[in-house]
CSV table of C-alpha atoms and ligand atoms in Angstrom, one decimal:
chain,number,residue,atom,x,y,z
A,69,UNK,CA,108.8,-31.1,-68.0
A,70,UNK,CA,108.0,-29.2,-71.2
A,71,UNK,CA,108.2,-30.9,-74.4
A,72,UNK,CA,110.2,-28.4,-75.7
A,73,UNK,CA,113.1,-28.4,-73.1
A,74,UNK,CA,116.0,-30.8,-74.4
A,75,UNK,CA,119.0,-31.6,-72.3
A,76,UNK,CA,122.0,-30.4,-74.8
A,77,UNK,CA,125.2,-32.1,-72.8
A,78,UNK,CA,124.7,-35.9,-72.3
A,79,UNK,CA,127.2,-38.4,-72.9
A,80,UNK,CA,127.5,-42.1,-73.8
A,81,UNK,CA,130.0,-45.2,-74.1
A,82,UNK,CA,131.5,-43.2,-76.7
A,83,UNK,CA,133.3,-41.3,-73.9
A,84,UNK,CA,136.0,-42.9,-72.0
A,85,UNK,CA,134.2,-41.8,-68.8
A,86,UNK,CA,130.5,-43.2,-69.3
A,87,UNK,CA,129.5,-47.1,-70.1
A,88,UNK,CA,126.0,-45.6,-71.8
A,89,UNK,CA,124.7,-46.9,-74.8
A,90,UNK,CA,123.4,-44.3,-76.7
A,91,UNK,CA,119.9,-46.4,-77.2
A,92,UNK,CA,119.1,-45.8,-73.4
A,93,UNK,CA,119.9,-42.4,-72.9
A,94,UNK,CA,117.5,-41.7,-75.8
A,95,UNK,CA,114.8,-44.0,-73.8
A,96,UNK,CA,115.8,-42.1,-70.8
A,97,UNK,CA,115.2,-38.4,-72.5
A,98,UNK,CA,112.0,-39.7,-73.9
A,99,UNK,CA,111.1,-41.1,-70.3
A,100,UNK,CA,111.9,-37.3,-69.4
A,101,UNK,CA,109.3,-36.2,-71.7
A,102,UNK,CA,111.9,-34.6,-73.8
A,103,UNK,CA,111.5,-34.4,-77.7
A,104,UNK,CA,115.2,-33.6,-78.6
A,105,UNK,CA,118.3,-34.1,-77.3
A,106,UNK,CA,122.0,-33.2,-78.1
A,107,UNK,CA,124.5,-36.5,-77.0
A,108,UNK,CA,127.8,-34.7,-76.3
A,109,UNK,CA,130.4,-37.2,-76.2
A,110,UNK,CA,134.2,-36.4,-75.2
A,111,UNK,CA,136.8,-35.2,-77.6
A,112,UNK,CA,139.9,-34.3,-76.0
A,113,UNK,CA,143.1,-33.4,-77.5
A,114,UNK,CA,145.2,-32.4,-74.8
A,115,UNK,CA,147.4,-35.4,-74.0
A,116,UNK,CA,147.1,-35.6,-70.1
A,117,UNK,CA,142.8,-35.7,-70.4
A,118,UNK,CA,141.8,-39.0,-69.2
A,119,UNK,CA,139.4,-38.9,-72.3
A,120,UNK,CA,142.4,-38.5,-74.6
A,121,UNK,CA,142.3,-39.9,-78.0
A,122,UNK,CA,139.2,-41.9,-77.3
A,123,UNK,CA,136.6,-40.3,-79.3
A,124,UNK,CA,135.6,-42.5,-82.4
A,125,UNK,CA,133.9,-40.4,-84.9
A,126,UNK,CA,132.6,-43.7,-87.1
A,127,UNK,CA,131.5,-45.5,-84.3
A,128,UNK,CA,129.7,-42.6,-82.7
A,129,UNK,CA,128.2,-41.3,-86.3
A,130,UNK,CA,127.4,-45.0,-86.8
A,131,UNK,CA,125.1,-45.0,-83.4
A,132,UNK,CA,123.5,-42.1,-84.3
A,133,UNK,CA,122.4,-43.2,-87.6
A,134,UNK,CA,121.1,-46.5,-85.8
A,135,UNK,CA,119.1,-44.2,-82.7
A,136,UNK,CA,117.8,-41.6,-85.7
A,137,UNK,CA,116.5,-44.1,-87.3
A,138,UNK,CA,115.1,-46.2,-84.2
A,139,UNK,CA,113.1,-43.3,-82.4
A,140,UNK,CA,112.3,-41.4,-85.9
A,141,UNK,CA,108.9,-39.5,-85.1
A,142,UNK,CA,109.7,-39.4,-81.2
A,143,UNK,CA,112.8,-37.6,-80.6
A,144,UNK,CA,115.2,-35.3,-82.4
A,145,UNK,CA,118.6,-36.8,-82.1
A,146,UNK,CA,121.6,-33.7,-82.1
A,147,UNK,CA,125.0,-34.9,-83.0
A,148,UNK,CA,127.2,-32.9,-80.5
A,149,UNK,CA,130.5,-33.0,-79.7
A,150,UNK,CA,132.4,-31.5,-76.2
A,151,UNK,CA,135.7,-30.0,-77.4
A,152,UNK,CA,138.3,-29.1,-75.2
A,153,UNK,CA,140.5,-26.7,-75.1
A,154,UNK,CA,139.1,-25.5,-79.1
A,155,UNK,CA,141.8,-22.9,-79.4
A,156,UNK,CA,144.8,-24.5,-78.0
A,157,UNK,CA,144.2,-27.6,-80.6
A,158,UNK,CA,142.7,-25.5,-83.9
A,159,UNK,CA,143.6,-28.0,-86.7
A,160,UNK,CA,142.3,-31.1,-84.7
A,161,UNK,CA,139.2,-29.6,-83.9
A,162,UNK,CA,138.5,-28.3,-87.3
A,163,UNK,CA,139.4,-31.7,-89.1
A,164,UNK,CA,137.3,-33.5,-86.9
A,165,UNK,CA,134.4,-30.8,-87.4
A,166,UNK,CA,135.0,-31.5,-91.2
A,167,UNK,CA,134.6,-35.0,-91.5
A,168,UNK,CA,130.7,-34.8,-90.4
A,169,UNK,CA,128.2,-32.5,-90.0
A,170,UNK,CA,127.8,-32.0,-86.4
A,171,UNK,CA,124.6,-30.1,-85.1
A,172,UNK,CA,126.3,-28.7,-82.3
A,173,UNK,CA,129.5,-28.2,-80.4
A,174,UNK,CA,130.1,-27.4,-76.9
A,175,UNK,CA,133.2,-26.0,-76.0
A,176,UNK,CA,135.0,-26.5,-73.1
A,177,UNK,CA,138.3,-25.4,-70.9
A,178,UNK,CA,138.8,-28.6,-68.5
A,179,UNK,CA,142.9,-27.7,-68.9
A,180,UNK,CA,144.9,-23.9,-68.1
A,181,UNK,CA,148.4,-25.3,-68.2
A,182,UNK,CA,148.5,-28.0,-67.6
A,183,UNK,CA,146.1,-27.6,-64.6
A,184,UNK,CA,143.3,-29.4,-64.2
A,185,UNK,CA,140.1,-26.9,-63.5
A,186,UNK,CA,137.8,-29.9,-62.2
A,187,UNK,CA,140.2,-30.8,-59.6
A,188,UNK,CA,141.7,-30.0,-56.6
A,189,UNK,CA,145.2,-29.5,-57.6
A,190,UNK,CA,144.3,-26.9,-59.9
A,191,UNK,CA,145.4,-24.5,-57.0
A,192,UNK,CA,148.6,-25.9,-55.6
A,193,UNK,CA,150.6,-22.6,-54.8
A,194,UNK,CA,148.1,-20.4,-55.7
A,195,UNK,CA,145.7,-18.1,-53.6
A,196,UNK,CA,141.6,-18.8,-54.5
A,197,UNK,CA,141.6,-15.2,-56.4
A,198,UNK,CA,144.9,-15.7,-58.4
A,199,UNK,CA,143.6,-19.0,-59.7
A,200,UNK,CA,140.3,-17.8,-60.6
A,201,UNK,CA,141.8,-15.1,-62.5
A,202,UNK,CA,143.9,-17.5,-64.1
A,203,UNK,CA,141.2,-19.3,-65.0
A,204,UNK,CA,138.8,-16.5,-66.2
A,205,UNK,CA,142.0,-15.2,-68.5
A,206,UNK,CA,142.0,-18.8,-70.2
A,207,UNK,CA,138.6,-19.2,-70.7
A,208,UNK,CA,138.2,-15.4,-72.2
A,209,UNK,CA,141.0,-16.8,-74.6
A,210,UNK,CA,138.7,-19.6,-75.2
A,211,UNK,CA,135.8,-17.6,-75.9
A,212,UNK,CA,137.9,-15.0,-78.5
A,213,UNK,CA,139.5,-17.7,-80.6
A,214,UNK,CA,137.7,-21.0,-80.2
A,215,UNK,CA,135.6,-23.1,-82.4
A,216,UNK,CA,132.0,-24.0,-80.3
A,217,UNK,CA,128.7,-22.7,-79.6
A,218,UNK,CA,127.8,-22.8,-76.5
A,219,UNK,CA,130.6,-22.8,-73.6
A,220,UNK,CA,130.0,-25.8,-71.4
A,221,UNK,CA,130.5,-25.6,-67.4
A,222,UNK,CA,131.9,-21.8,-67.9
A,223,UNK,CA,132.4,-22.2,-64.0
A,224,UNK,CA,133.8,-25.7,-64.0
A,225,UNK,CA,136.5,-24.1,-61.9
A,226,UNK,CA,134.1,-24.2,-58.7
A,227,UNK,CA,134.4,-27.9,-58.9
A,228,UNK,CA,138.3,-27.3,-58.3
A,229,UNK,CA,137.1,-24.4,-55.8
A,230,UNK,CA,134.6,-27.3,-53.6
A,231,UNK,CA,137.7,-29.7,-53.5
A,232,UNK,CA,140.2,-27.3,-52.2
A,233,UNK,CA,138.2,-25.0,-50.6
A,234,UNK,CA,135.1,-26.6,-49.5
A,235,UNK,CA,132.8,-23.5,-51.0
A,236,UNK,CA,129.8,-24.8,-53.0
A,237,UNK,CA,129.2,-21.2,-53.4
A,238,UNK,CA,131.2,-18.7,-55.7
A,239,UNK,CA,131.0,-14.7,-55.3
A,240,UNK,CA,132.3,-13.4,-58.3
A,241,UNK,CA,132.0,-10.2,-57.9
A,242,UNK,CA,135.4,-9.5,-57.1
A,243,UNK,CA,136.3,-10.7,-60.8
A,244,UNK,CA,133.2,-9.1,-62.3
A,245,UNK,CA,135.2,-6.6,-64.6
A,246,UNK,CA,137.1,-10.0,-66.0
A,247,UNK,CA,134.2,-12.6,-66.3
A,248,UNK,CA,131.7,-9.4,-68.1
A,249,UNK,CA,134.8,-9.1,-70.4
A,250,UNK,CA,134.7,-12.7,-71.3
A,251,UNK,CA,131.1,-12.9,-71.3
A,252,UNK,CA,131.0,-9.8,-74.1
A,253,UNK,CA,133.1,-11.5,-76.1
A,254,UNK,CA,130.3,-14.8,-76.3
A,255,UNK,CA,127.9,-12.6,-77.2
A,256,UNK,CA,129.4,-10.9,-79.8
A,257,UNK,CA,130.2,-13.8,-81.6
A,258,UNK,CA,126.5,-14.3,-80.9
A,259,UNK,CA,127.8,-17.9,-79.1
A,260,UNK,CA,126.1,-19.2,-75.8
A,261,UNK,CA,126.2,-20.4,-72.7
A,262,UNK,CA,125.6,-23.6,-70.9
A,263,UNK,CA,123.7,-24.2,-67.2
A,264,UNK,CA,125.4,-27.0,-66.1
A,265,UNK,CA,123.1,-29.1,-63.5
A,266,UNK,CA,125.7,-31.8,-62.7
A,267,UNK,CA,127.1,-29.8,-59.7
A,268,UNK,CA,123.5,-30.7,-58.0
A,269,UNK,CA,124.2,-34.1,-58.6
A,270,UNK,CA,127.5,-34.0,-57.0
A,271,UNK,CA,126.5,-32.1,-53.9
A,272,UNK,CA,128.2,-28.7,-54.7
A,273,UNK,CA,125.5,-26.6,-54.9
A,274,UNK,CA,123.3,-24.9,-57.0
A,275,UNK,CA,123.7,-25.3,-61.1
A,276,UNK,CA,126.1,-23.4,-62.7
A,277,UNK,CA,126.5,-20.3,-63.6
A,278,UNK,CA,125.2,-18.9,-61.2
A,279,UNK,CA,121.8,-16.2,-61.8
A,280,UNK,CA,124.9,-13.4,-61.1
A,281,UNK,CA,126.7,-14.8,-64.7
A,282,UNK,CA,123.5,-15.0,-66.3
A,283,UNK,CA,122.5,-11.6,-65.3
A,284,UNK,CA,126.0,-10.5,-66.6
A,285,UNK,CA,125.8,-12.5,-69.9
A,286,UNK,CA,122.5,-10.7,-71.1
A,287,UNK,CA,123.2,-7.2,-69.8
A,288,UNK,CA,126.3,-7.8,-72.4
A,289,UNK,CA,124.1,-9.0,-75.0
A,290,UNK,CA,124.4,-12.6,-74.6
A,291,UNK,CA,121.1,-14.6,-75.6
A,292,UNK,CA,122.0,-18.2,-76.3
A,293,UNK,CA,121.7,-20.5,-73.7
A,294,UNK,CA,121.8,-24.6,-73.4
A,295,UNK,CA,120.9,-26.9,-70.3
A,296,UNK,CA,123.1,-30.0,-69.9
A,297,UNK,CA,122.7,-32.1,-66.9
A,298,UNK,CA,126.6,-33.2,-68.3
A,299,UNK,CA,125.2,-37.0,-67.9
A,300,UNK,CA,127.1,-39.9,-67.8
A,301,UNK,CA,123.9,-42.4,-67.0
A,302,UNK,CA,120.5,-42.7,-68.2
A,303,UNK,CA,119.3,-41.2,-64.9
A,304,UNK,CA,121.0,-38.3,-65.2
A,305,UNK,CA,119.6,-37.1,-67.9
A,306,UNK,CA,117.2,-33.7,-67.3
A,307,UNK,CA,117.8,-34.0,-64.1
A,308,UNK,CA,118.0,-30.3,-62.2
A,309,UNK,CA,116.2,-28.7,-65.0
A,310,UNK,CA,113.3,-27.4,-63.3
A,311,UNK,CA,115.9,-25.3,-61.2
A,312,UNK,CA,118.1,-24.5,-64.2
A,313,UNK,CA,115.5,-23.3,-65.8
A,314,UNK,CA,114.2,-20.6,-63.3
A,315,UNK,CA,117.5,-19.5,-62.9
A,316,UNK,CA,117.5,-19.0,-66.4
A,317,UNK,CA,114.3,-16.6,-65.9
A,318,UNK,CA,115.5,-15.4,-63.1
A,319,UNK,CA,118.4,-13.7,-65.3
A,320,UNK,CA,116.0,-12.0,-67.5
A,321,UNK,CA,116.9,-14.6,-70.5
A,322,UNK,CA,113.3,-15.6,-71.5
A,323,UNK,CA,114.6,-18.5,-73.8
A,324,UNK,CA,116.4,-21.4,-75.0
A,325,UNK,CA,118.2,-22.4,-77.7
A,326,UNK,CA,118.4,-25.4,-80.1
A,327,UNK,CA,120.5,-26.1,-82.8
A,328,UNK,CA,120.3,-28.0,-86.1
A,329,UNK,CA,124.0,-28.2,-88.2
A,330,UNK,CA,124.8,-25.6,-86.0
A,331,UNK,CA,122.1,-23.1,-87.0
A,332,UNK,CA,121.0,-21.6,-83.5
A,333,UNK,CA,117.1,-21.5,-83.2
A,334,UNK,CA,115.5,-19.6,-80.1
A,335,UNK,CA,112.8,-21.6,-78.3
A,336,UNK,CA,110.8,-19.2,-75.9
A,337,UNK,CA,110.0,-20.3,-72.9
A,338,UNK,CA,106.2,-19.8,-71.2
A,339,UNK,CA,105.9,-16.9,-69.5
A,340,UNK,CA,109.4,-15.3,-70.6
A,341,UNK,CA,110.0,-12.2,-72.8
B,836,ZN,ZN1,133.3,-31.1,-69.5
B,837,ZN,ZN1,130.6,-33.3,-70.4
């Protein structure tokens, strides 16, 4: 893998769903050949989140001081954070954005509500295209007035879609008018986009979004784009980038980006525009 791909969505012991220390998911990206990494841990506001009011700012600042200072010279350590639901809980997120400098935040919708959009049950007593559209609403809302930089999983909802349904596959088309609305409104605000590689991993197809979205995202004038393999173990980390990443070429996007105190930098890749 190139030196210059990092995986920007990895999470530790800090979140309540991952016994990592950060120490070996560090080894593990530089195992990966990786020179930089963003660790992404949990912080969830809304109250029925498994993850809820487990995220400990000292103690996760406190590890990252410890790895910066333990693999100086060999990898870039990226504080991150994955927020949900950024504009439903405004004054949490921004007094937790406060207290440190965070490199970068990922934003995420796991909750429309009070439905959750990684499971199953997200559709009870609704049709596939009435909850995707209810989903796609929320997330546009997301996009307008949330605080991140890069949406996480934008189609987390197919995880809900697999369980119910059984697709690993999503058309979107039918919703194309709706997702290229949301997708404007990211790139306006000149924010990102995430390809998730954790579906792989879970055996529900390709990462996501899919090369359609990406397409969409930079014929609206989106540029910014992360990979996350959204690990919980060492081993996950990188994994599924080779295939993220020619999906990610595939759309016509010829680059990455990284991001220091949340100063976006764009990392071309070889062989892209
Ligand atoms: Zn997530
Ligand atoms: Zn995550």
């Amino acid at each position: 893998m190139s030196r210059r791909i990092a995986d920007y969505h990895v999470h530790t012991r800090f979140s309540c769903d991952s016994d990592a220390t950060m120490e070996a998911i560090c080894r593990a990206a530089l195992a990966q050949g990786m020179r930089e990494i963003a660790i992404t841990d949990h912080a969830d506001f809304e109250p029925l989140d498994p993850c809820h009011g487990y995220f400990q700012p000292e103690l996760y600042w406190e590890a990252v001081g410890r790895c910066r200072a333990t693999f100086e010279g060999q990898l870039m350590i990226r504080a991150g954070v994955e927020c949900g639901e950024s504009h439903v809980y405004r004054r949490e997120v921004a007094a937790l954005l406060s207290a440190h400098d965070y490199d970068f935040v990922l934003g995420s919708l796991h909750w429309v509500d009070s439905r959750p959009a990684f499971d199953e049950t997200f559709f009870d007593g609704l049709e596939l295209g009435e909850g995707l559209a209810l989903y796609f609403d929320e997330l546009a809302r997301l996009a307008d007035q949330g605080e991140y930089d890069v949406l996480a999983h934008p189609d987390i909802i197919r995880r809900a879609v697999y369980r119910r349904f059984g697709l690993t596959e999503l058309d979107l088309s039918p919703h194309e008018t709706q997702v290229r609305r949301m997708l404007r409104i990211v790139a306006e605000r000149g924010k990102g986009l995430e390809v998730n590689t954790a579906y792989l991993r879970k055996g529900m197809g390709e990462p996501g979004p899919s090369v359609q979205v990406l397409r969409w995202f930079r014929e609206e004038g989106g540029q910014v784009v992360t990979l996350g393999s959204d690990g919980h173990r060492p081993e996950h980390v990188g994994a599924g980038f080779d295939r993220s990443l020619a999906m990610v070429r595939e759309a016509g996007l010829g680059g990455l980006t990284v991001f220091h105190r949340r100063t976006p930098t764009r990392v071309l890749l070889a062989g892209g525009g």
